[in-house]
Tab-separated table of C-alpha atoms in Angstrom:
chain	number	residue	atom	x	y	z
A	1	UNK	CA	1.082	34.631	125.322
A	2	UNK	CA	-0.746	37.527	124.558
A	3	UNK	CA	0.593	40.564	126.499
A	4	UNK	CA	-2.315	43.406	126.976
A	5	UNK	CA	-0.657	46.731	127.324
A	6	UNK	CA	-1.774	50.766	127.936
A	7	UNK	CA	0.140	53.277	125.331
A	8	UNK	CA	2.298	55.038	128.325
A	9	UNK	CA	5.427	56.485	126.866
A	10	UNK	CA	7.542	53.973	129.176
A	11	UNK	CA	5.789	50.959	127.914
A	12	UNK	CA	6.643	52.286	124.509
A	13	UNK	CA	10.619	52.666	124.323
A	14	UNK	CA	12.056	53.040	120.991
A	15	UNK	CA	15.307	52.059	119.816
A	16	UNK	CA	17.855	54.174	117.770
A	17	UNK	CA	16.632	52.913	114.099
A	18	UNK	CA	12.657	54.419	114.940
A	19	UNK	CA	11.387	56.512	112.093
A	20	UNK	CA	9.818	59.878	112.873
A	21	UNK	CA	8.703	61.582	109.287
A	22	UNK	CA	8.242	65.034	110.642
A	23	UNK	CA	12.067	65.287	112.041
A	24	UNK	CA	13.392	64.024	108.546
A	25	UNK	CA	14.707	66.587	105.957
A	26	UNK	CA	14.061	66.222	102.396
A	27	UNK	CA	17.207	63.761	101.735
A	28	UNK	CA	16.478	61.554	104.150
A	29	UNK	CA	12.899	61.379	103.160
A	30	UNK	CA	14.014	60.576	99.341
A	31	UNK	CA	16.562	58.190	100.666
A	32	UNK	CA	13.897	55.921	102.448
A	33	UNK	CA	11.379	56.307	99.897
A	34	UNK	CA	14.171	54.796	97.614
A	35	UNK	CA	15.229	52.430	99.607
A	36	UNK	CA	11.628	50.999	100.655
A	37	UNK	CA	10.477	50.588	96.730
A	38	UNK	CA	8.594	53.355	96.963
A	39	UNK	CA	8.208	54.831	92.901
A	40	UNK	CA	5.383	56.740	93.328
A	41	UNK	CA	3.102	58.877	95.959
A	42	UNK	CA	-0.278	61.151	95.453
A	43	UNK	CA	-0.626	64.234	97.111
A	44	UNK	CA	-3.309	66.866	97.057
A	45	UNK	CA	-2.148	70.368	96.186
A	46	UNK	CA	-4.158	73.299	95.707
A	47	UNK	CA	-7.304	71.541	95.556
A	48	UNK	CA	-6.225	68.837	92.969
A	49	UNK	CA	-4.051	65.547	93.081
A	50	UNK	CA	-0.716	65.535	92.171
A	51	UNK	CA	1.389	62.215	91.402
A	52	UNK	CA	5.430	62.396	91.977
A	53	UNK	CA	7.250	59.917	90.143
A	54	UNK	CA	10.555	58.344	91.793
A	55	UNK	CA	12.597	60.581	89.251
A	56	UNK	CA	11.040	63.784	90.725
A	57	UNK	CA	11.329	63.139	94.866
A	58	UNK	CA	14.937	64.958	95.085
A	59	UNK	CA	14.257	67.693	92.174
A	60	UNK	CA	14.134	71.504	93.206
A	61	UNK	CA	10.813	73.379	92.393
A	62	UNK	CA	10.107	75.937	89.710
A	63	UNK	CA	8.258	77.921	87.518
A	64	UNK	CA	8.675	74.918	85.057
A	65	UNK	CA	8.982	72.117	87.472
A	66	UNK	CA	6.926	70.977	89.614
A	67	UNK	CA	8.474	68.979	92.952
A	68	UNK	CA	7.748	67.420	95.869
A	69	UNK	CA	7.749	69.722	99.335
A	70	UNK	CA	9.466	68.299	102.528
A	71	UNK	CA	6.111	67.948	104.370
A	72	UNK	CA	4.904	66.347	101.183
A	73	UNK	CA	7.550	63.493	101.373
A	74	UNK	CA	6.947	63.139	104.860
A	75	UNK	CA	3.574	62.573	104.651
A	76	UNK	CA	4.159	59.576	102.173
A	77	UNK	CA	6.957	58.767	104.379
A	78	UNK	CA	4.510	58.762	107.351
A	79	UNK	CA	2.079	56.781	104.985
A	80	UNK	CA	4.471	53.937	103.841
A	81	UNK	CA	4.825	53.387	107.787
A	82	UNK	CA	1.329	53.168	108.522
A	83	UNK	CA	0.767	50.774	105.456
A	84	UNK	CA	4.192	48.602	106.960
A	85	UNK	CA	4.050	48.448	110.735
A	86	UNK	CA	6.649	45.951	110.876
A	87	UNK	CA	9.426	48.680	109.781
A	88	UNK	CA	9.107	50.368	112.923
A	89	UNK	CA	8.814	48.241	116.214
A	90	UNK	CA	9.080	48.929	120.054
A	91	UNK	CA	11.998	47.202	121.966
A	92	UNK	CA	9.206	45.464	123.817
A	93	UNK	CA	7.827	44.234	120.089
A	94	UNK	CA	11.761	43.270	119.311
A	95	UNK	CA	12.139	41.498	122.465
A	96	UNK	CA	9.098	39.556	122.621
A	97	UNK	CA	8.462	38.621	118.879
A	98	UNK	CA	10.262	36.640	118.255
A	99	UNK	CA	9.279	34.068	121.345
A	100	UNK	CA	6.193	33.593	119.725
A	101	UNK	CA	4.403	36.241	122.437
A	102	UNK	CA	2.317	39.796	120.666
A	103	UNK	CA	1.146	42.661	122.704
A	104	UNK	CA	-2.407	44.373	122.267
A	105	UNK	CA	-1.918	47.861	122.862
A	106	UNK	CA	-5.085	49.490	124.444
A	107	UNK	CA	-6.339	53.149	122.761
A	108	UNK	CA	-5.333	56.054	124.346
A	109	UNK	CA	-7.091	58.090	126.488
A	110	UNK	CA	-9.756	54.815	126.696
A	111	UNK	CA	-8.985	54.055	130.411
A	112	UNK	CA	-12.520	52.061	130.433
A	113	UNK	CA	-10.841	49.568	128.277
A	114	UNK	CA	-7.573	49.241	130.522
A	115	UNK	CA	-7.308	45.715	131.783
């Protein structure tokens, strides 16, 4: 079965484990990086690219050191998500995986495509 559904808020209920990057501080951003595999992200800073090792996500910034910002590891928090959707999944997507069924979620603000 495939189940076609619209992107309201209440067909979209999340369970207490959903990640949202932009409400984590800096430890909890370092802690999932960690614990996801992540050893590495790019940002761009000041015009350039900068790469932060795994050694460097927790470090405090200086004159002499440069570190990772909180809205920096939440962006490659926010980026591992996107490149994993299975990490974070819908109680609907919990429910009805795992009986073989998938949803199609329609683009919002698209009501032309609405079903």
């Amino acid at each position: 079965m495939i189940l076609v559904m619209d992107n309201a808020t209440y067909h979209r209920p999340r369970e207490f484990d959903w990640i949202t990057p932009y409400k984590m501080c800096k430890t909890a951003c370092v802690t999932f990086l960690e614990k996801h595999g992540v050893t590495e992200f790019t940002t761009e800073r000041e015009g350039g690219e900068i790469t932060f090792h795994q050694c460097q996500f927790n470090q405090r910034a200086s004159k002499k050191n440069t570190a990772p910002t909180v809205k920096e590891l939440q962006k490659a928090v926010k980026t591992h998500l996107q490149q994993h959707p299975s990490i974070n999944k819908t109680k609907v997507d919990k429910l009805l995986e795992p009986l073989g069924h998938s949803i199609i979620w329609t683009p919002p603000f698209v009501p032309e495509v609405q079903p």
